[in-house]
Structures are given as C-alpha cells and as structure tokens.
Amino acid sequence: MDKEFLEEFKKEFPGVEIKEIDGKPTVIVDKEEIVSVCDFLKKRGYVLPVSISGVELEDRFEIVYHLFSISRATWCVVETFTSKDDPFVPSIYEVFRGADWQEREIYDMFGIVFEGHPDLRRILLEEGEDDYFPLRKDFREDGSPN
Amino acid sequence: MALRTEEIIVNVGPQHPSTHGVLRLLVTLSGETIIKVDPVIGYLHRGMEKIAEKRTYIQYLPFTDRWDYLAPMFNNMVYTLAVEKLMNLEVPPRAQYLRVIAMELNRIASHLVWFATFALDLSAVTMSAYMYGFREREEILDLLERLSGGRMLYSYICPGGVRGDADDEFLRQLDKFLDKFPKKIEEYETFLSQNKVFEFRTKGVGVLPLETALNYGVTGPCLRGSGLAFDIRKVQPYCVYDQFVFDVPIGDNGDCYDRYKVRIQEMREAVKIIRQAMEMMPKGEIKKKLPPQFKVPEGETFALIESPRGALGVYLVSNGGTKPYRLKIRAPSFSNLSVINEIARGAKVQDLIAILGSLDILLGEIDR
C-alpha cells in the first residue's frame, strides 16, 4: 500500500490500527466495519479476494482477509475479531462473491456465523445432529461432542 | 392440449468420469437449458488443515503432496515457501533452479492430463488425443522419477532446498525431451485447434466475464482466458522466476476455447523457462542442513505461487513451536469451481461438461 493511499484510508476510517505484518499492510478493524472497509478497498483497486481464513486465538476468533490489488500489485490484509461465546461476523458476500464459499468453509470448520450470508450451510462436512467444528482447538478427535 | 413445462433436477456424479474426481452436481434444468448448478463437494475431505496442527513441519511435507495430486511440486513449494519465509532461510542457488525445473515439468504434466481428459470429455477425437497426452506425461514422470525418486507424489521441494540433485543423465534426457516436446504440442493442436466439432463445442461456450472472474477470486488460466495477464510468477516473483524471460498468454473472450488456448500456450512457455533454468543453473549445494525437528519463529505469513490451476496459497501461523499453529490452504480450484453456477446458467446441458472440463478443477485440492 503506498503512502498516499494510506492517508486516504486513514481519513476514511479514523482510529483504525494499521500495522505491517509479513511485509503486507494489515488493517485491524471492528467487525461492524468490515463490510464498509472491504467495499472501500474494492473500489480503490483491491479487487481480488484471494483468501479468507479463520484462526482460533486464545480468547477469541480471528478472521483474516487477504485482498490483492492487480493495478498496484500490492496486498492489503484486513483482520477482525469475534468472541468465542457468540461468534458472528457480518458477511462480505455483497462485496465479493468469492466470499460465498470461503465463508461457508469457515462456518463449517469453526462455527463462526456470517450474518447476511444468503446460503450459510456446511460445505465440506456432513450436517450432523450435534454441532461439531473440527478446526477448533478443543475438538475431540475420538468423535465425542465438544 | 397445452404443452406443459416443468423444471427437473438432474444429478451428475459423484461417480462419473467427466467430474474428474468425486464431485456431485445438482443441475436444475428447464428442457435442455440449465437454470442452476449446485456443486456438492467434500467427498474427499481428509482434514488436511487439522492434520497440519498435529505434525512437525517436516512430517507434514508428504501430506502436501496429497492436496493437488496432479501437481504436487507446487504444493511442496508453497508450503516450503511459507516455512522458509517465517524462518528467514536462505536457500542454495542451485536448489532454486532445480525447483523451477521440477515445477515447470510438473506444470506440463498437469496440463497434459487436463488436455487429454478435456478432449475425451468432448469426445472430439475420442481415444487418440487422450493417449497422446498421457504418452508425453509418461516421459515427464520418468524424468521426475529420476530427479526425486517418486513418480506421482514427490516431497521433493522441502524446507532448505530440494531432495536429490540433477545428474548428467537427467539433464541429457531433459534436453532430449525439450527438443521434441514443442513438436508434440503442435500435434495436439492439429487435433483440436482447427477441429470444427471442437470449436462448435467450446467457442462462445461458458463465457466468463473478467469482472465476474475477479469477484469470485478465479485465478490461473481461467482468469487469463478472460483477458487479464495476471500471473503470480510475474506479479510477485518467488524462487528465481524474476530472472527468466517468458510471456503470459491471455485469451480474448473468456470462453472454453480461450482457456484451452491459454493452457496450450503455457506449455510452450514452460519449455522456455526450463531451457533458461538449465542454462543458468550454477553448481553447488542443493540443500541446507536442518535438524529433523526444527522450531519456526513466532509469526504469520501468506505465501502465494502460480500453480497450474491458479494462485495457490498457504496462510501459516506459528507460535514458535515445532508444529504449525494454523495452516490454511488457499486452493485455486475451490474458487474456480465456485463460479460454475454463474457461467453455466442459461447454457445447454451438454455444455456443462465442456465448462467443467475447461475450468480444470481437482477435487483433492477443493476438499483438502
């Protein structure tokens, strides 16, 4: 992300923390802002939603969005968090259609609900009677429910 | 009596030769026109991301072979790249060139399987094109066997370098192969490029507009077929790709024919890259010695490379231990398949097989 764009971003979203992680500019936003941030980035050239990943941290879940700008050939990483008791994040389906399956996969693996997703159901695993989310750290591999 | 029309649902797969793996498609049809395609995936889910959290970094390497089993070199590479980035590891220069040679050979092999099965799916030339594709692939597998010891699953590229050096016999055989392969590509093209049946089945079929492709995160030959020269090897070079001269072929209309053209052209470019790598390859070490159980410093990284199917990525989070804390695989086929409902809608039912074939998906990578 170039300096000029960084200033523009700061003006649009004051109070957002910007760090450089792994050589990529990383913005850490509240989950309420995620849709508007992604929309802003898309309009400014970050058109390719490369990857959306879920990570379980000690006390909360992290959602990481890797967006790529083809015209600038640069990255922008967006990170947001949600609590473990009631994990939900607004869906960016309306901004990037690529989020459709990626968010379904995170729901499948972590049980994080994406609000506003039109078709949020499991994608790789079977619907079961009990909720089971294998990528959570407390997932019991002997098959018993968490 | 009034003519009654009714939508019907046709189930394709999960065991069907044209789905290239265990993929099930729920196709809603009105007459012969497709209303909706709903892919059902996950039959091959093996929990590759969870397994990574239970294995040391070296133990996990053979698992990466099994993501995309037609192009394991790329899986090895992207995983290795992520680990090396976090460890800040310098790799011997000879190893970098050997990686490029191995990967580009694997790219040709993967494209040949695609070419063979795509021709077979469209029954344009029935068995002969199929056999031609597999004939040349066999030679590549022999070459890669000489280099790495494995024919299908290599675990060749590993943190620190590569396992196994190129001997004189390998280089001699590789040289022979590169001499004759461009002529073989011409042979393939005489089968299909001017073939009226093939043109009829692919031209104007499954048009993927550029904007839709980007919106869905489609990458690789599918995106380039839509007219954007986006190739990670050029945009964010890794290994030593910045030292080679090669073109990024693109299409104009984004239909099945353009995606076919792009892949055929990419095989020629791969030959060019291997030639340059052979000439520039220095002598010396091929692997930096690492202990069998090494620790990776705390941090996170995202590695992205250009696999035969598109942008293959790994998001690796380490907590400083001997095992990954979280490993997320960004599989290009996953995004490429998600667009199928968009481009198959309104097409005829027989076009679905052409569209699916032209996307070149691989279920091992989609389901992980």
Coordinates of C-alpha atoms in Angstrom, one line a residue:
Chain A
M1 CA 0.0 0.0 0.0
D2 CA 1.5 3.3 -1.0
K3 CA 1.7 6.3 1.4
E4 CA -0.9 8.3 -0.5
F5 CA -3.4 5.6 -0.3
L6 CA -2.7 5.0 3.4
E7 CA -3.5 8.6 4.1
E8 CA -6.8 8.3 2.2
F9 CA -7.6 5.2 4.1
K10 CA -6.9 6.9 7.5
K11 CA -9.1 9.8 6.6
E12 CA -12.0 7.5 5.7
F13 CA -11.6 5.2 8.7
P14 CA -10.0 7.2 11.6
G15 CA -9.0 5.2 14.6
V16 CA -8.2 2.1 12.6
E17 CA -5.0 0.4 13.6
I18 CA -2.6 -0.2 10.7
K19 CA 0.4 -2.5 11.1
E20 CA 2.9 -4.1 8.8
I21 CA 2.9 -7.8 9.2
D22 CA 5.0 -10.1 6.9
G23 CA 5.7 -7.2 4.6
K24 CA 2.0 -6.6 4.0
P25 CA 0.0 -3.7 5.3
T26 CA -2.5 -5.0 7.7
V27 CA -5.6 -3.1 9.0
I28 CA -7.3 -4.2 12.1
V29 CA -10.9 -3.2 12.2
D30 CA -14.0 -3.8 14.3
K31 CA -16.3 -6.4 12.8
E32 CA -19.1 -3.9 12.4
E33 CA -16.9 -2.0 10.0
I34 CA -15.7 -5.0 7.9
V35 CA -18.2 -4.6 5.1
S36 CA -17.6 -0.9 4.6
V37 CA -13.8 -1.4 4.8
C38 CA -13.9 -4.2 2.2
D39 CA -16.2 -2.1 0.0
F40 CA -13.8 0.9 0.2
L41 CA -10.8 -1.3 -0.6
K42 CA -12.6 -2.9 -3.6
K43 CA -13.4 0.5 -5.0
R44 CA -9.8 1.5 -4.6
G45 CA -8.5 -1.4 -6.6
Y46 CA -8.2 -4.3 -4.2
V47 CA -10.5 -6.4 -6.5
L48 CA -9.2 -9.9 -5.9
P49 CA -10.4 -11.7 -2.8
V50 CA -7.5 -14.1 -2.6
S51 CA -8.3 -15.8 0.7
I52 CA -10.4 -15.6 3.9
S53 CA -9.1 -17.6 6.8
G54 CA -10.3 -18.2 10.3
V55 CA -7.8 -18.6 13.2
E56 CA -8.6 -19.5 16.7
L57 CA -6.7 -17.4 19.2
E58 CA -6.6 -18.0 23.0
D59 CA -9.6 -15.9 23.8
R60 CA -11.3 -15.1 20.5
F61 CA -11.5 -16.0 16.8
E62 CA -9.7 -14.0 14.2
I63 CA -10.9 -13.6 10.6
V64 CA -8.2 -12.6 8.1
Y65 CA -9.0 -11.3 4.6
H66 CA -6.2 -11.3 2.1
L67 CA -7.1 -8.9 -0.7
F68 CA -4.9 -8.2 -3.7
S69 CA -4.8 -5.1 -6.0
I70 CA -3.9 -6.1 -9.5
S71 CA -3.3 -2.5 -10.7
R72 CA -1.0 -1.7 -7.8
A73 CA 0.4 -5.3 -7.4
T74 CA 0.1 -4.9 -3.6
W75 CA -1.6 -6.7 -0.8
C76 CA -4.0 -5.4 1.8
V77 CA -4.7 -7.7 4.8
V78 CA -7.8 -7.0 6.9
E79 CA -8.1 -8.6 10.3
T80 CA -11.1 -8.6 12.5
F81 CA -12.1 -10.5 15.7
T82 CA -15.1 -12.1 17.3
S83 CA -15.8 -13.6 20.7
K84 CA -15.8 -17.3 21.4
D85 CA -19.2 -17.4 23.2
D86 CA -21.2 -15.9 20.3
P87 CA -19.0 -15.9 17.2
F88 CA -20.5 -13.9 14.4
V89 CA -19.2 -11.5 11.7
P90 CA -21.0 -9.6 9.0
S91 CA -20.7 -11.3 5.7
I92 CA -18.9 -9.6 2.8
Y93 CA -20.9 -11.6 0.2
E94 CA -22.4 -8.4 -1.2
V95 CA -18.9 -7.0 -1.9
F96 CA -17.1 -10.1 -3.0
R97 CA -18.9 -13.1 -4.4
G98 CA -15.8 -15.2 -3.7
A99 CA -16.6 -14.9 0.0
D100 CA -19.6 -17.2 -0.6
W101 CA -17.8 -20.5 -0.3
Q102 CA -14.9 -19.2 1.7
E103 CA -17.3 -18.0 4.5
R104 CA -19.2 -21.3 4.3
E105 CA -16.0 -23.1 4.8
I106 CA -15.1 -21.1 7.9
Y107 CA -18.6 -21.7 9.3
D108 CA -18.1 -25.4 8.6
M109 CA -14.8 -25.6 10.4
F110 CA -15.1 -23.0 13.2
G111 CA -18.8 -22.5 13.6
I112 CA -18.5 -18.7 13.0
V113 CA -21.8 -17.3 11.7
F114 CA -21.6 -14.9 8.9
E115 CA -24.6 -12.5 9.2
G116 CA -26.2 -11.7 5.9
H117 CA -24.8 -14.6 4.0
P118 CA -27.7 -15.8 1.8
D119 CA -26.9 -19.6 2.0
L120 CA -24.9 -20.3 5.1
R121 CA -24.6 -24.1 5.4
R122 CA -21.9 -26.7 5.7
I123 CA -19.8 -27.1 2.6
L124 CA -17.2 -29.8 3.1
L125 CA -18.6 -31.8 6.1
E126 CA -21.9 -33.6 6.7
E127 CA -24.7 -31.9 8.6
G128 CA -24.7 -33.7 12.0
E129 CA -27.1 -33.8 14.9
D130 CA -24.6 -32.2 17.2
D131 CA -22.6 -29.2 16.3
Y132 CA -19.0 -30.1 15.6
F133 CA -16.3 -27.8 14.3
P134 CA -13.1 -29.7 13.7
L135 CA -10.6 -26.8 13.4
R136 CA -11.4 -25.6 16.9
K137 CA -8.6 -26.4 19.3
D138 CA -11.0 -28.2 21.7
F139 CA -12.3 -30.5 19.0
R140 CA -12.4 -34.1 20.3
E141 CA -10.8 -36.4 17.9
D142 CA -12.4 -39.5 19.4
G143 CA -15.7 -38.4 18.0
S144 CA -17.4 -37.4 21.2
P145 CA -19.2 -34.0 21.1
N146 CA -17.2 -31.0 22.3
Chain B
M1 CA -53.8 -29.9 -25.2
A2 CA -51.4 -27.2 -23.8
L3 CA -47.7 -28.1 -23.7
R4 CA -46.6 -28.4 -20.1
T5 CA -43.1 -27.5 -19.0
E6 CA -41.6 -28.4 -15.7
E7 CA -38.2 -28.0 -14.1
I8 CA -36.3 -31.1 -13.4
I9 CA -33.2 -31.8 -11.3
V10 CA -30.5 -34.0 -12.8
N11 CA -27.9 -35.5 -10.5
V12 CA -24.4 -35.6 -12.0
G13 CA -21.9 -37.7 -10.1
P14 CA -20.4 -38.2 -7.6
Q15 CA -19.0 -41.2 -9.5
H16 CA -18.8 -40.0 -13.1
P17 CA -15.8 -39.8 -15.4
S18 CA -16.4 -36.2 -16.5
T19 CA -16.5 -34.8 -13.0
H20 CA -12.7 -35.6 -12.7
G21 CA -12.9 -36.9 -9.2
V22 CA -15.7 -37.2 -6.7
L23 CA -17.8 -34.2 -7.4
R24 CA -21.6 -34.1 -7.4
L25 CA -23.6 -31.5 -9.3
L26 CA -27.3 -30.9 -8.8
V27 CA -28.4 -29.4 -12.1
T28 CA -31.8 -27.8 -12.4
L29 CA -33.0 -28.0 -16.0
S30 CA -35.8 -26.5 -17.9
G31 CA -35.9 -28.6 -21.0
E32 CA -32.2 -28.6 -22.0
T33 CA -31.4 -25.3 -20.5
I34 CA -29.5 -25.0 -17.2
I35 CA -31.3 -23.0 -14.6
K36 CA -29.0 -23.6 -11.7
V37 CA -25.9 -25.7 -10.8
D38 CA -25.3 -26.6 -7.2
P39 CA -22.0 -28.3 -6.7
V40 CA -21.8 -30.7 -3.7
I41 CA -18.2 -31.1 -2.5
G42 CA -16.4 -32.6 0.4
Y43 CA -16.3 -36.3 -0.6
L44 CA -12.5 -36.2 -0.4
H45 CA -12.2 -34.1 2.7
R46 CA -9.3 -35.5 4.8
G47 CA -8.8 -32.7 7.2
M48 CA -5.5 -31.6 5.8
E49 CA -5.6 -28.3 7.8
K50 CA -6.2 -30.1 11.1
I51 CA -3.6 -32.7 10.4
A52 CA -1.0 -29.9 10.0
E53 CA -1.6 -28.9 13.6
K54 CA -0.6 -32.3 14.8
R55 CA 2.5 -32.9 12.8
T56 CA 6.0 -31.4 12.9
Y57 CA 7.0 -29.2 9.9
I58 CA 8.9 -32.0 8.2
Q59 CA 6.3 -34.6 9.0
Y60 CA 3.7 -32.6 7.2
L61 CA 5.5 -32.3 3.9
P62 CA 4.3 -35.6 2.4
F63 CA 0.7 -34.6 3.2
T64 CA 1.1 -31.5 1.0
D65 CA 1.6 -33.9 -2.0
R66 CA -2.0 -35.0 -1.5
W67 CA -3.7 -31.7 -1.9
D68 CA -3.4 -31.4 -5.6
Y69 CA -2.1 -34.8 -6.6
L70 CA -1.6 -33.9 -10.2
A71 CA 0.8 -31.1 -9.4
P72 CA 2.5 -32.0 -6.0
M73 CA 5.6 -29.9 -6.7
F74 CA 3.6 -26.8 -6.3
N75 CA 2.1 -27.9 -3.1
N76 CA 5.6 -28.7 -1.7
M77 CA 6.8 -25.3 -3.0
V78 CA 4.1 -23.2 -1.4
Y79 CA 4.3 -24.9 1.9
T80 CA 8.1 -24.7 1.9
L81 CA 8.0 -21.1 0.9
A82 CA 5.8 -20.2 3.9
V83 CA 8.0 -22.1 6.3
E84 CA 11.2 -20.6 4.8
K85 CA 9.7 -17.1 4.9
L86 CA 9.0 -17.4 8.7
M87 CA 12.4 -18.9 9.3
N88 CA 14.2 -16.4 7.1
L89 CA 16.0 -19.2 5.5
E90 CA 18.5 -18.7 2.7
V91 CA 18.3 -21.5 0.1
P92 CA 21.3 -22.6 -2.1
P93 CA 21.0 -21.1 -5.6
R94 CA 21.2 -24.5 -7.3
A95 CA 18.2 -25.6 -5.4
Q96 CA 16.2 -22.6 -6.6
Y97 CA 16.8 -23.5 -10.2
L98 CA 16.1 -27.2 -9.6
R99 CA 12.8 -26.2 -8.0
V100 CA 11.9 -24.2 -11.1
I101 CA 12.7 -27.1 -13.4
A102 CA 10.8 -29.5 -11.3
M103 CA 7.8 -27.2 -11.1
E104 CA 7.6 -26.4 -14.8
L105 CA 7.9 -30.0 -15.7
N106 CA 5.1 -30.7 -13.3
R107 CA 3.0 -27.9 -14.9
I108 CA 3.4 -29.5 -18.3
A109 CA 2.4 -32.9 -16.8
S110 CA -0.6 -31.4 -15.2
H111 CA -1.7 -29.6 -18.3
L112 CA -1.3 -32.8 -20.3
V113 CA -3.7 -34.6 -18.1
W114 CA -6.1 -31.7 -18.5
F115 CA -5.7 -31.7 -22.3
A116 CA -6.2 -35.5 -22.5
T117 CA -9.3 -35.6 -20.4
F118 CA -10.8 -32.5 -21.8
A119 CA -10.6 -33.9 -25.3
L120 CA -12.0 -37.2 -24.1
D121 CA -14.9 -35.3 -22.3
L122 CA -15.9 -33.6 -25.6
S123 CA -15.4 -36.9 -27.5
A124 CA -13.9 -34.7 -30.2
V125 CA -11.2 -37.2 -31.2
T126 CA -12.1 -40.0 -28.8
M127 CA -9.2 -42.0 -27.6
S128 CA -6.3 -40.8 -29.7
A129 CA -5.8 -37.3 -28.1
Y130 CA -6.2 -38.9 -24.7
M131 CA -3.4 -41.3 -25.4
Y132 CA -1.2 -38.6 -26.9
G133 CA -1.5 -36.6 -23.7
F134 CA -0.6 -39.5 -21.5
R135 CA 2.2 -40.6 -23.7
E136 CA 4.2 -37.4 -23.1
R137 CA 3.2 -37.2 -19.5
E138 CA 4.8 -40.7 -19.0
E139 CA 8.1 -39.3 -20.1
I140 CA 7.8 -36.4 -17.7
L141 CA 7.0 -38.8 -14.9
D142 CA 10.2 -40.8 -15.8
L143 CA 12.2 -37.6 -15.7
L144 CA 10.7 -36.6 -12.3
E145 CA 11.3 -40.1 -11.0
R146 CA 15.0 -39.8 -11.9
L147 CA 15.1 -36.4 -10.1
S148 CA 13.1 -37.1 -7.0
G149 CA 12.5 -40.9 -6.7
G150 CA 8.8 -40.6 -6.9
R151 CA 6.5 -40.7 -10.0
M152 CA 3.4 -39.1 -8.6
L153 CA 4.0 -37.8 -5.1
Y154 CA 7.4 -36.3 -4.7
S155 CA 8.0 -34.4 -1.5
Y156 CA 10.9 -33.2 -3.5
I157 CA 10.9 -29.5 -2.6
C158 CA 11.5 -29.2 1.1
P159 CA 12.5 -26.5 3.6
G160 CA 16.2 -25.8 3.0
G161 CA 16.3 -26.8 -0.6
V162 CA 15.5 -29.9 -2.6
R163 CA 16.0 -33.7 -2.1
G164 CA 18.1 -35.0 -4.9
D165 CA 20.4 -33.4 -7.4
A166 CA 20.1 -33.5 -11.2
D167 CA 22.7 -35.8 -12.6
D168 CA 24.1 -35.7 -16.2
E169 CA 21.8 -38.4 -17.4
F170 CA 18.8 -36.4 -16.2
L171 CA 20.0 -33.3 -17.9
R172 CA 20.7 -35.2 -21.1
Q173 CA 17.2 -36.8 -21.1
L174 CA 15.6 -33.5 -20.2
D175 CA 17.3 -31.8 -23.1
K176 CA 16.1 -34.5 -25.4
F177 CA 12.5 -34.1 -24.1
L178 CA 12.6 -30.4 -24.5
D179 CA 13.8 -30.7 -28.1
K180 CA 10.9 -32.8 -29.2
F181 CA 8.1 -31.6 -27.0
P182 CA 7.2 -28.3 -28.9
K183 CA 6.6 -30.5 -31.9
K184 CA 4.2 -32.6 -29.9
I185 CA 2.3 -29.6 -28.8
E186 CA 1.8 -28.8 -32.5
E187 CA 0.5 -32.3 -32.9
Y188 CA -2.1 -31.7 -30.2
E189 CA -3.2 -28.5 -31.8
T190 CA -3.7 -30.3 -35.1
F191 CA -6.2 -32.5 -33.3
L192 CA -8.2 -29.8 -31.7
S193 CA -7.5 -26.2 -32.6
Q194 CA -8.9 -26.3 -36.1
N195 CA -11.4 -29.1 -35.4
K196 CA -14.9 -27.9 -36.3
V197 CA -16.6 -30.2 -33.7
F198 CA -14.2 -28.9 -31.0
E199 CA -14.8 -25.3 -32.0
F200 CA -18.5 -25.8 -32.0
R201 CA -18.4 -27.3 -28.5
T202 CA -16.1 -24.7 -27.0
K203 CA -16.3 -21.3 -28.8
G204 CA -18.7 -18.9 -27.1
V205 CA -19.5 -21.6 -24.5
G206 CA -19.1 -20.9 -20.8
V207 CA -18.1 -17.2 -21.2
L208 CA -16.5 -15.9 -18.0
P209 CA -16.5 -12.1 -17.9
L210 CA -13.4 -10.6 -16.3
E211 CA -15.3 -8.8 -13.6
T212 CA -17.2 -12.0 -12.5
A213 CA -13.9 -13.9 -12.5
L214 CA -12.3 -11.3 -10.2
N215 CA -15.3 -11.1 -8.0
Y216 CA -15.2 -14.8 -7.4
G217 CA -11.5 -14.9 -6.9
V218 CA -10.9 -17.0 -10.0
T219 CA -7.2 -17.2 -10.9
G220 CA -4.8 -19.1 -13.2
P221 CA -5.6 -20.0 -16.8
C222 CA -9.3 -19.3 -16.2
L223 CA -8.7 -15.7 -15.3
R224 CA -6.1 -15.3 -18.1
G225 CA -8.5 -16.8 -20.6
S226 CA -10.8 -13.8 -19.7
G227 CA -8.1 -11.4 -20.8
L228 CA -6.1 -10.4 -17.8
A229 CA -2.4 -11.2 -17.7
F230 CA -2.3 -12.0 -14.0
D231 CA 0.4 -14.4 -13.2
I232 CA 2.0 -14.6 -9.7
R233 CA 5.3 -15.6 -11.3
K234 CA 5.4 -12.1 -12.8
V235 CA 3.5 -10.0 -10.3
Q236 CA 5.2 -11.3 -7.1
P237 CA 8.1 -13.4 -8.2
Y238 CA 9.3 -16.2 -5.9
C239 CA 12.2 -18.6 -6.3
V240 CA 14.2 -17.2 -9.2
Y241 CA 11.3 -16.5 -11.6
D242 CA 12.3 -12.9 -12.0
Q243 CA 15.3 -14.0 -14.0
F244 CA 13.5 -15.7 -16.8
V245 CA 12.0 -14.3 -20.0
F246 CA 8.6 -15.7 -20.7
D247 CA 5.2 -14.5 -21.9
V248 CA 1.9 -14.7 -20.1
P249 CA -0.6 -15.9 -22.7
I250 CA -4.1 -14.5 -22.4
G251 CA -7.5 -15.0 -24.2
D252 CA -10.0 -12.5 -25.5
N253 CA -13.5 -13.8 -24.9
G254 CA -13.1 -15.9 -21.8
D255 CA -14.9 -18.9 -23.3
C256 CA -13.8 -22.6 -23.1
Y257 CA -11.8 -22.2 -26.2
D258 CA -9.7 -19.4 -24.8
R259 CA -9.0 -21.3 -21.7
Y260 CA -7.9 -24.2 -23.9
K261 CA -5.6 -21.9 -25.9
V262 CA -4.1 -20.4 -22.8
R263 CA -3.1 -23.8 -21.4
I264 CA -1.6 -25.0 -24.6
Q265 CA 0.4 -21.8 -24.9
E266 CA 1.5 -22.1 -21.2
M267 CA 3.1 -25.5 -22.0
R268 CA 5.3 -23.7 -24.6
E269 CA 6.2 -21.1 -22.1
A270 CA 7.1 -23.7 -19.6
V271 CA 9.5 -25.3 -22.1
K272 CA 11.1 -21.8 -22.5
I273 CA 11.5 -21.4 -18.7
I274 CA 13.1 -24.9 -18.2
R275 CA 15.6 -24.2 -21.0
Q276 CA 16.7 -20.9 -19.4
A277 CA 16.9 -22.6 -16.0
M278 CA 19.1 -25.3 -17.3
E279 CA 21.5 -22.8 -18.8
M280 CA 21.6 -20.6 -15.8
M281 CA 21.8 -23.3 -13.1
P282 CA 25.0 -23.0 -11.1
K283 CA 26.9 -25.9 -9.4
G284 CA 27.0 -26.4 -5.7
E285 CA 24.9 -27.3 -2.7
I286 CA 21.3 -28.4 -3.1
K287 CA 20.1 -28.4 0.5
K288 CA 20.8 -26.5 3.7
K289 CA 21.0 -28.9 6.6
L290 CA 18.2 -28.6 9.1
P291 CA 17.6 -30.7 12.2
P292 CA 14.7 -33.2 11.9
Q293 CA 12.6 -31.2 14.4
F294 CA 13.2 -27.5 14.0
K295 CA 11.3 -24.7 15.5
V296 CA 9.8 -21.9 13.4
P297 CA 9.8 -18.4 14.9
E298 CA 6.5 -16.9 16.1
G299 CA 4.6 -15.0 13.4
E300 CA 2.3 -15.3 10.4
T301 CA 2.9 -15.3 6.7
F302 CA 1.0 -15.8 3.5
A303 CA 2.8 -17.5 0.6
L304 CA 1.3 -17.5 -2.9
I305 CA 2.5 -19.2 -6.0
E306 CA 1.2 -19.8 -9.5
S307 CA 0.1 -23.5 -9.7
P308 CA -1.3 -25.0 -13.0
R309 CA -4.7 -24.2 -11.7
G310 CA -4.1 -20.7 -10.4
A311 CA -3.0 -18.9 -7.3
L312 CA -2.1 -21.5 -4.7
G313 CA -1.6 -20.0 -1.2
V314 CA -0.7 -21.0 2.3
Y315 CA -1.5 -18.9 5.3
L316 CA 0.8 -20.1 8.1
V317 CA 0.6 -19.0 11.7
S318 CA 3.3 -20.2 14.0
N319 CA 3.5 -19.9 17.8
G320 CA 7.2 -20.6 17.9
G321 CA 6.9 -24.4 18.3
T322 CA 7.8 -27.4 16.2
K323 CA 4.3 -27.7 14.7
P324 CA 2.2 -25.2 12.8
Y325 CA -0.4 -23.4 14.9
R326 CA -2.7 -22.9 12.0
L327 CA -2.3 -23.7 8.3
K328 CA -4.9 -22.5 5.9
I329 CA -4.7 -23.7 2.3
R330 CA -5.9 -21.3 -0.4
A331 CA -6.8 -23.7 -3.2
P332 CA -7.3 -22.2 -6.6
S333 CA -9.8 -24.9 -7.7
F334 CA -12.0 -24.1 -4.8
S335 CA -12.6 -20.5 -6.1
N336 CA -12.6 -21.6 -9.7
L337 CA -15.4 -24.1 -9.1
S338 CA -17.5 -21.7 -7.2
V339 CA -18.1 -19.6 -10.3
I340 CA -19.7 -22.5 -12.2
N341 CA -23.3 -21.6 -11.4
E342 CA -22.6 -18.2 -12.7
I343 CA -21.3 -19.2 -16.1
A344 CA -23.3 -22.4 -16.7
R345 CA -26.6 -20.7 -16.2
G346 CA -28.5 -20.5 -19.4
A347 CA -26.2 -22.9 -21.2
K348 CA -27.4 -26.2 -22.7
V349 CA -26.8 -29.3 -20.6
Q350 CA -24.1 -30.8 -22.9
D351 CA -22.1 -27.5 -22.4
L352 CA -21.9 -28.2 -18.7
I353 CA -19.3 -30.9 -19.3
A354 CA -17.3 -28.6 -21.5
I355 CA -17.4 -25.8 -18.9
L356 CA -16.5 -28.2 -16.1
G357 CA -13.6 -29.6 -18.1
S358 CA -12.3 -26.2 -19.1
L359 CA -12.2 -25.0 -15.5
D360 CA -9.6 -27.8 -14.8
I361 CA -10.7 -28.4 -11.2
L362 CA -9.1 -31.0 -9.0
L363 CA -11.1 -32.4 -6.1
G364 CA -8.2 -33.3 -3.8
E365 CA -7.4 -29.6 -3.6
I366 CA -11.0 -28.4 -3.3
D367 CA -11.9 -30.8 -0.4
R368 CA -8.5 -30.9 1.1

